[in-house]
Amino acid sequence: MQARKAHSLIGQVYDPRNLARAWERVKENKGAGGVDGVTVARFEADRGRYLALLHQKLKDGSYRPRPVRRVEIDKPGSSAKRPLGIPTVMDRVCQQALVNVLEPVFEPTFRDESFGFRPGRSTHMAMRRIWRQLKAGDGWVVDADIADFFGTLSHSTLVNLVAAKVADGKVLGLVRQFLQAGVLRDGRFEPTTTGVPQGGVVSPLLSNIYLHVFDEKMAEAGYALTRYADDWVCVCSSRREAERALASARAVLEGELGLRVHPDKTRIVHVVQGFEFLGYKIKRGRGMKYKAGGPDLYAYPETARSSVSRRGSARLPIGATRRPLRGCWTSSTRSSEGGATITGGRMSAGCSIVSTAGSCGASGAGATNGGATRGGSDYLASGSTVNSAWSTSCS
């Protein structure tokens, strides 16, 4: 049976009420200005005129997104740089308006294995899922990396995946325009033929639409995938199962989606050796003040590994001190000005916010300046500050 498609969506996109909601979200997220030099403050000062202009251009079909402003930011744990594309404030409002309309169409179709940048889902939940699987005894892990996912995904494949649920040609045209808007680097225009900009408001939703195929195929094959945006691991009961899972993942990612599994950053490991996910080192063993009969599964921030003391405490880069986690996850709600930042749409390593598992009863949520766990515009530009908190109540 053919899936039902959503029709006549463009009117919802340029509805003045939707544009006003989109602007409030963009204003909340702040961020730098784009290639036109218009800042959030300047847009706010004349928002009525800007929103009326955007409404009219979307309605008559004359809207054209500007190229994104390319900046490069430090990549946590690496000497490499991460390219960040900053759209103009006007384009961010338009993208958020598009997300407001498309998200209700696609969100119900996404699988439980996917946690990144979705309403009501967070790193808490992704970590809890892995923790439960490891506590159940499954100890082999496919620890994998998609090479330059945001820079290499296929535009035609992505538009076709959107078109599978959306029958409005004007909305599909708008998606294509954002994908092909190009980049302005040091005053020079560069066309974009693949990928989505890290920094674009619509990029998280589009990336989840693209990788939903991967989620479905891995689930159909019976593998325990956990994915947060382009970061994913697969917990298995044996090395042989892990090898089959990796082969299946390659078949989908490389054979069907035109991506590349990074050969140097992909491995099969046992939890005793440890692996990294969402900024944490997860490991089973008897270190970290292990007590006989106590939990032997623990995790601690990857950025704190070099500073873990013999007493088992770790100093985090945002100025908070926390013990490595054993048998439970610590949830966070600590407000921090100028502390951790969202870089290119992903929280810096060591700032992952995790919650309870097993017998623990910690609670809390990572509230961010703009909503790091709410999907949509959470990729918003440099400068968004993560407000986090440390509180735990494990029994």
Short mmCIF file of C-alpha atoms in Angstrom, two decimals:
data_model
loop_
_atom_site.label_atom_id
_atom_site.label_comp_id
_atom_site.label_asym_id
_atom_site.label_seq_id
_atom_site.Cartn_x
_atom_site.Cartn_y
_atom_site.Cartn_z
CA MET A 1 0.00 0.00 0.00
CA GLN A 2 1.40 3.38 -1.00
CA ALA A 3 2.10 5.76 1.88
CA ARG A 4 -0.04 8.88 2.07
CA LYS A 5 1.68 12.11 1.13
CA ALA A 6 1.26 15.60 2.53
CA HIS A 7 -0.15 18.12 0.04
CA SER A 8 -0.43 21.92 -0.15
CA LEU A 9 2.15 22.72 2.54
CA ILE A 10 3.70 25.90 1.14
CA GLY A 11 0.79 28.02 2.40
CA GLN A 12 1.48 26.74 5.91
CA VAL A 13 5.15 27.65 5.53
CA TYR A 14 4.53 31.30 4.65
CA ASP A 15 1.54 31.74 6.96
CA PRO A 16 2.34 34.92 8.96
CA ARG A 17 1.65 33.11 12.24
CA ASN A 18 4.14 30.39 11.36
CA LEU A 19 6.76 32.95 10.31
CA ALA A 20 6.26 34.79 13.61
CA ARG A 21 6.78 31.56 15.57
CA ALA A 22 9.84 30.76 13.49
CA TRP A 23 11.31 34.20 14.19
CA GLU A 24 10.83 33.79 17.94
CA ARG A 25 12.75 30.52 17.80
CA VAL A 26 15.58 32.06 15.78
CA LYS A 27 15.74 35.02 18.16
CA GLU A 28 15.90 32.64 21.12
CA ASN A 29 18.82 30.77 19.57
CA LYS A 30 20.72 34.00 18.82
CA GLY A 31 23.82 33.25 16.73
CA ALA A 32 25.88 35.30 14.33
CA GLY A 33 24.71 37.06 11.18
CA GLY A 34 25.14 35.74 7.66
CA VAL A 35 26.60 37.11 4.44
CA ASP A 36 24.22 40.09 4.32
CA GLY A 37 25.51 41.46 7.64
CA VAL A 38 22.03 41.56 9.22
CA THR A 39 22.28 40.57 12.88
CA VAL A 40 19.54 39.14 15.07
CA ALA A 41 19.31 42.52 16.86
CA ARG A 42 18.92 44.41 13.59
CA PHE A 43 16.25 41.97 12.37
CA GLU A 44 14.39 42.37 15.67
CA ALA A 45 14.42 46.16 15.32
CA ASP A 46 12.53 45.91 12.00
CA ARG A 47 11.02 42.44 12.23
CA GLY A 48 7.62 43.50 10.91
CA ARG A 49 9.10 44.61 7.59
CA TYR A 50 11.45 41.62 7.31
CA LEU A 51 8.70 39.07 8.04
CA ALA A 52 6.28 40.76 5.64
CA LEU A 53 8.96 40.68 2.93
CA LEU A 54 9.68 36.99 3.57
CA HIS A 55 5.95 36.19 3.48
CA GLN A 56 5.51 37.94 0.13
CA LYS A 57 8.58 36.37 -1.48
CA LEU A 58 7.58 32.86 -0.40
CA LYS A 59 4.03 33.46 -1.59
CA ASP A 60 4.97 34.75 -5.06
CA GLY A 61 7.85 32.32 -5.53
CA SER A 62 10.60 34.94 -5.72
CA TYR A 63 12.38 33.89 -2.50
CA ARG A 64 15.99 32.83 -3.00
CA PRO A 65 18.22 31.87 -0.05
CA ARG A 66 21.62 33.55 0.19
CA PRO A 67 24.87 31.55 0.34
CA VAL A 68 25.90 30.52 3.84
CA ARG A 69 28.88 32.20 5.47
CA ARG A 70 31.61 29.61 5.94
CA VAL A 71 33.64 29.62 9.13
CA GLU A 72 35.80 26.88 10.58
CA ILE A 73 35.70 25.94 14.23
CA ASP A 74 37.81 23.64 16.37
CA LYS A 75 36.77 20.00 16.30
CA PRO A 76 36.83 18.58 19.84
CA GLY A 77 39.55 16.00 20.34
CA SER A 78 41.15 16.67 16.97
CA SER A 79 43.48 19.11 15.27
CA ALA A 80 41.10 19.19 12.30
CA LYS A 81 38.57 21.97 11.79
CA ARG A 82 34.81 21.57 11.41
CA PRO A 83 33.23 23.69 8.65
CA LEU A 84 30.22 25.65 9.87
CA GLY A 85 27.81 27.29 7.45
CA ILE A 86 25.95 30.28 8.90
CA PRO A 87 22.79 31.25 6.97
CA THR A 88 21.44 34.78 7.05
CA VAL A 89 18.90 35.55 9.77
CA MET A 90 16.17 35.79 7.09
CA ASP A 91 17.10 32.34 5.77
CA ARG A 92 17.17 30.92 9.29
CA VAL A 93 13.62 32.16 9.84
CA CYS A 94 12.55 30.59 6.54
CA GLN A 95 14.24 27.30 7.41
CA GLN A 96 12.62 27.24 10.84
CA ALA A 97 9.22 27.91 9.25
CA LEU A 98 9.87 24.95 6.94
CA VAL A 99 10.88 22.75 9.89
CA ASN A 100 7.67 23.74 11.73
CA VAL A 101 5.67 22.30 8.83
CA LEU A 102 7.78 19.28 7.84
CA GLU A 103 8.62 17.98 11.30
CA PRO A 104 5.04 16.82 12.07
CA VAL A 105 5.05 14.95 8.74
CA PHE A 106 8.28 13.04 9.32
CA GLU A 107 8.64 12.79 13.10
CA PRO A 108 5.97 10.05 13.52
CA THR A 109 7.82 7.90 10.97
CA PHE A 110 11.21 8.02 12.70
CA ARG A 111 12.33 4.99 14.68
CA ASP A 112 13.07 4.66 18.39
CA GLU A 113 16.74 4.00 17.62
CA SER A 114 17.18 7.64 16.52
CA PHE A 115 17.74 10.25 19.25
CA GLY A 116 19.48 13.27 17.77
CA PHE A 117 17.73 16.63 17.41
CA ARG A 118 14.22 15.27 17.84
CA PRO A 119 11.42 16.67 20.04
CA GLY A 120 11.32 14.96 23.41
CA ARG A 121 14.49 12.94 22.73
CA SER A 122 17.98 13.53 24.01
CA THR A 123 21.42 12.16 24.73
CA HIS A 124 19.92 10.95 28.04
CA MET A 125 17.79 8.45 26.21
CA ALA A 126 20.46 7.31 23.78
CA MET A 127 22.86 6.57 26.64
CA ARG A 128 20.17 4.76 28.64
CA ARG A 129 19.44 2.49 25.67
CA ILE A 130 23.09 1.49 25.31
CA TRP A 131 23.48 1.11 29.06
CA ARG A 132 20.53 -1.31 29.26
CA GLN A 133 21.91 -3.42 26.41
CA LEU A 134 25.33 -3.64 28.00
CA LYS A 135 23.89 -4.46 31.42
CA ALA A 136 21.88 -7.27 29.78
CA GLY A 137 25.15 -8.91 28.81
CA ASP A 138 25.63 -7.88 25.19
CA GLY A 139 29.28 -6.86 25.22
CA TRP A 140 30.43 -6.54 21.60
CA VAL A 141 30.13 -3.13 20.00
CA VAL A 142 30.40 -1.80 16.45
CA ASP A 143 32.03 1.57 17.09
CA ALA A 144 31.71 3.30 13.72
CA ASP A 145 32.05 6.67 12.02
CA ILE A 146 30.50 8.06 8.83
CA ALA A 147 33.18 10.02 7.00
CA ASP A 148 32.11 13.66 6.46
CA PHE A 149 28.40 12.82 6.52
CA PHE A 150 27.14 16.41 6.43
CA GLY A 151 29.46 17.28 3.57
CA THR A 152 28.80 14.27 1.33
CA LEU A 153 25.15 13.23 1.48
CA SER A 154 23.49 13.19 -1.94
CA HIS A 155 21.12 16.06 -2.77
CA SER A 156 19.08 13.99 -5.22
CA THR A 157 18.69 11.09 -2.78
CA LEU A 158 17.65 13.48 0.00
CA VAL A 159 15.05 15.30 -2.13
CA ASN A 160 13.64 11.93 -3.24
CA LEU A 161 13.32 10.85 0.39
CA VAL A 162 11.48 14.08 1.23
CA ALA A 163 9.29 13.62 -1.85
CA ALA A 164 8.26 10.18 -0.60
CA LYS A 165 6.18 11.97 2.07
CA VAL A 166 5.64 15.43 0.56
CA ALA A 167 3.76 16.05 -2.68
CA ASP A 168 4.08 19.86 -2.68
CA GLY A 169 6.45 20.82 -5.50
CA LYS A 170 7.04 24.30 -4.09
CA VAL A 171 8.19 22.87 -0.76
CA LEU A 172 10.49 20.41 -2.55
CA GLY A 173 11.83 23.33 -4.57
CA LEU A 174 12.53 25.23 -1.37
CA VAL A 175 14.48 22.26 0.01
CA ARG A 176 16.54 22.13 -3.19
CA GLN A 177 17.26 25.85 -2.96
CA PHE A 178 18.63 25.52 0.56
CA LEU A 179 20.80 22.58 -0.47
CA GLN A 180 22.19 24.41 -3.50
CA ALA A 181 22.54 27.91 -1.99
CA GLY A 182 26.31 27.66 -2.00
CA VAL A 183 28.99 28.94 0.36
CA LEU A 184 30.76 32.27 0.68
CA ARG A 185 34.31 31.72 1.92
CA ASP A 186 36.62 34.73 2.27
CA GLY A 187 34.45 36.67 -0.16
CA ARG A 188 34.50 33.95 -2.82
CA PHE A 189 31.40 31.98 -3.84
CA GLU A 190 31.61 28.19 -3.90
CA PRO A 191 28.75 26.04 -5.23
CA THR A 192 27.42 23.16 -3.12
CA THR A 193 26.74 19.93 -4.99
CA THR A 194 26.56 17.60 -1.99
CA GLY A 195 25.86 17.82 1.73
CA VAL A 196 23.94 20.11 4.08
CA PRO A 197 25.55 22.96 6.03
CA GLN A 198 26.33 22.35 9.68
CA GLY A 199 24.74 25.48 11.09
CA GLY A 200 21.60 25.35 8.97
CA VAL A 201 18.32 25.22 10.93
CA VAL A 202 16.80 22.61 8.61
CA SER A 203 19.95 20.44 8.50
CA PRO A 204 19.16 18.23 11.55
CA LEU A 205 15.72 17.28 10.21
CA LEU A 206 17.09 16.61 6.73
CA SER A 207 19.91 14.48 8.13
CA ASN A 208 17.42 12.38 10.11
CA ILE A 209 15.28 11.93 7.00
CA TYR A 210 18.37 10.76 5.12
CA LEU A 211 19.55 8.29 7.77
CA HIS A 212 16.05 6.96 8.52
CA VAL A 213 16.70 4.46 5.70
CA PHE A 214 19.70 3.20 7.67
CA ASP A 215 17.64 2.93 10.87
CA GLU A 216 14.95 0.90 9.11
CA LYS A 217 17.32 -1.51 7.35
CA MET A 218 19.31 -2.23 10.51
CA ALA A 219 16.09 -2.85 12.46
CA GLU A 220 14.77 -5.18 9.75
CA ALA A 221 18.03 -7.16 10.02
CA GLY A 222 17.57 -7.41 13.80
CA TYR A 223 20.52 -5.29 14.93
CA ALA A 224 20.49 -3.10 18.08
CA LEU A 225 21.44 0.25 16.57
CA THR A 226 21.59 3.47 18.56
CA ARG A 227 21.99 6.65 16.49
CA TYR A 228 22.37 10.29 17.46
CA ALA A 229 22.51 12.35 14.24
CA ASP A 230 25.48 10.87 12.34
CA ASP A 231 27.01 9.21 15.44
CA TRP A 232 26.00 5.58 15.93
CA VAL A 233 26.95 2.35 17.65
CA CYS A 234 25.54 -1.15 17.48
CA VAL A 235 25.61 -3.44 20.55
CA CYS A 236 25.86 -7.16 19.75
CA SER A 237 25.97 -10.46 21.64
CA SER A 238 29.04 -11.85 19.85
CA ARG A 239 31.90 -10.79 17.63
CA ARG A 240 30.41 -12.71 14.73
CA GLU A 241 27.13 -10.79 15.08
CA ALA A 242 29.10 -7.53 15.25
CA GLU A 243 30.91 -8.41 12.02
CA ARG A 244 27.58 -9.13 10.31
CA ALA A 245 26.13 -5.87 11.66
CA LEU A 246 29.07 -3.87 10.29
CA ALA A 247 28.75 -5.56 6.90
CA SER A 248 25.03 -4.73 6.83
CA ALA A 249 25.71 -1.14 7.85
CA ARG A 250 28.26 -0.74 5.05
CA ALA A 251 25.81 -2.19 2.52
CA VAL A 252 23.20 0.43 3.43
CA LEU A 253 25.40 3.46 4.05
CA GLU A 254 27.76 2.95 1.12
CA GLY A 255 25.65 0.87 -1.26
CA GLU A 256 22.30 2.65 -0.92
CA LEU A 257 23.02 6.10 0.53
CA GLY A 258 26.32 6.93 -1.17
CA LEU A 259 28.16 7.59 2.09
CA ARG A 260 31.45 6.17 3.34
CA VAL A 261 32.18 4.32 6.57
CA HIS A 262 35.46 5.78 7.83
CA PRO A 263 38.07 2.99 7.56
CA ASP A 264 40.32 4.37 10.31
CA LYS A 265 37.60 5.29 12.81
CA THR A 266 35.46 2.17 12.58
CA ARG A 267 36.16 -0.91 14.69
CA ILE A 268 34.64 -3.83 16.52
CA VAL A 269 35.47 -3.86 20.23
CA HIS A 270 34.42 -5.55 23.43
CA VAL A 271 33.12 -3.30 26.20
CA VAL A 272 36.08 -4.45 28.32
CA GLN A 273 38.29 -2.54 25.86
CA GLY A 274 35.97 0.44 25.98
CA PHE A 275 34.48 2.67 23.29
CA GLU A 276 33.48 6.32 22.85
CA PHE A 277 30.00 7.66 22.17
CA LEU A 278 28.60 11.18 22.48
CA GLY A 279 31.70 12.42 24.26
CA TYR A 280 31.88 9.59 26.80
CA LYS A 281 34.25 6.69 27.28
CA ILE A 282 32.19 3.61 28.18
CA LYS A 283 33.98 0.61 29.63
CA ARG A 284 33.63 -2.50 31.77
CA GLY A 285 36.34 -3.33 34.27
CA ARG A 286 37.56 -3.01 37.83
CA GLY A 287 39.16 0.39 37.77
CA MET A 288 37.72 3.59 39.19
CA LYS A 289 37.59 2.59 42.89
CA TYR A 290 35.94 -0.74 42.07
CA LYS A 291 34.43 -2.52 45.09
CA ALA A 292 33.74 -6.26 45.20
CA GLY A 293 30.13 -6.88 44.29
CA GLY A 294 29.69 -3.36 42.96
CA PRO A 295 28.93 -2.27 39.41
CA ASP A 296 31.75 -2.88 36.93
CA LEU A 297 30.28 -0.86 34.05
CA TYR A 298 31.14 2.81 34.05
CA ALA A 299 31.53 5.86 31.82
CA TYR A 300 33.26 9.21 32.07
CA PRO A 301 33.67 12.25 29.83
CA GLU A 302 36.16 11.56 27.06
CA THR A 303 37.75 15.00 27.47
CA ALA A 304 38.43 14.25 31.11
CA ARG A 305 40.32 10.99 30.54
CA SER A 306 43.74 12.57 30.91
CA SER A 307 42.77 14.27 34.17
CA VAL A 308 40.99 11.41 35.95
CA SER A 309 42.69 11.17 39.32
CA ARG A 310 43.37 8.11 41.43
CA ARG A 311 40.41 9.08 43.56
CA GLY A 312 38.16 8.84 40.52
CA SER A 313 37.07 12.42 39.94
CA ALA A 314 37.25 14.26 36.63
CA ARG A 315 37.52 17.96 35.91
CA LEU A 316 35.29 19.05 33.05
CA PRO A 317 36.13 21.85 30.65
CA ILE A 318 33.10 23.90 31.73
CA GLY A 319 34.46 24.22 35.25
CA ALA A 320 32.39 21.54 36.98
CA THR A 321 33.93 18.56 38.76
CA ARG A 322 32.21 15.21 38.59
CA ARG A 323 33.12 11.61 39.39
CA PRO A 324 33.22 9.11 36.54
CA LEU A 325 29.92 7.29 36.31
CA ARG A 326 29.46 3.72 37.55
CA GLY A 327 26.14 1.97 37.54
CA CYS A 328 24.21 5.17 36.83
CA TRP A 329 24.17 8.26 34.69
CA THR A 330 24.27 11.79 36.02
CA SER A 331 21.72 14.19 34.64
CA SER A 332 22.43 17.83 34.14
CA THR A 333 20.82 21.20 34.65
CA ARG A 334 23.54 23.55 35.70
CA SER A 335 23.35 27.06 34.26
CA SER A 336 26.64 28.24 32.84
CA GLU A 337 27.36 31.55 31.15
CA GLY A 338 29.98 31.26 28.46
CA GLY A 339 30.47 27.59 29.32
CA ALA A 340 29.93 24.70 26.94
CA THR A 341 28.84 25.61 23.45
CA ILE A 342 27.06 23.94 20.61
CA THR A 343 29.67 23.73 17.88
CA GLY A 344 28.37 23.10 14.42
CA GLY A 345 25.16 21.70 15.79
CA ARG A 346 26.69 19.14 18.14
CA MET A 347 27.58 19.57 21.75
CA SER A 348 31.29 19.70 22.43
CA ALA A 349 32.80 16.52 23.79
CA GLY A 350 32.46 16.33 27.56
CA CYS A 351 29.18 18.24 27.50
CA SER A 352 26.96 15.27 26.68
CA ILE A 353 23.99 15.23 29.03
CA VAL A 354 23.03 11.77 30.24
CA SER A 355 20.50 10.40 32.66
CA THR A 356 19.63 7.25 34.58
CA ALA A 357 19.83 3.57 33.80
CA GLY A 358 19.33 0.32 35.65
CA SER A 359 18.49 0.94 39.29
CA CYS A 360 19.25 4.64 39.23
CA GLY A 361 16.74 7.40 39.76
CA ALA A 362 18.44 10.51 38.45
CA SER A 363 16.29 12.95 36.57
CA GLY A 364 16.69 16.16 34.68
CA ALA A 365 17.05 17.59 31.20
CA GLY A 366 19.67 19.44 29.29
CA ALA A 367 18.06 22.80 28.79
CA THR A 368 19.94 24.79 26.24
CA ASN A 369 19.86 28.29 24.93
CA GLY A 370 17.73 27.39 21.92
CA GLY A 371 17.03 23.80 22.91
CA ALA A 372 19.82 21.29 22.34
CA THR A 373 17.39 18.41 22.72
CA ARG A 374 14.38 19.76 20.85
CA GLY A 375 15.19 19.26 17.18
CA GLY A 376 14.70 21.74 14.36
CA SER A 377 16.86 24.76 14.93
CA ASP A 378 19.16 23.09 17.43
CA TYR A 379 22.02 23.18 14.93
CA LEU A 380 21.86 26.96 15.08
CA ALA A 381 25.07 28.73 14.56
CA SER A 382 28.04 29.39 16.70
CA GLY A 383 27.63 31.10 20.03
CA SER A 384 24.67 29.14 21.43
CA THR A 385 25.40 28.37 25.07
CA VAL A 386 24.54 25.06 26.67
CA ASN A 387 23.00 25.52 30.09
CA SER A 388 23.62 22.32 31.97
CA ALA A 389 23.26 21.02 35.52
CA TRP A 390 24.59 18.27 37.67
CA SER A 391 22.16 16.42 39.92
CA THR A 392 21.88 12.74 40.70
CA SER A 393 19.95 10.47 43.02
CA CYS A 394 21.03 6.87 42.52
CA SER A 395 19.77 4.11 44.77
#
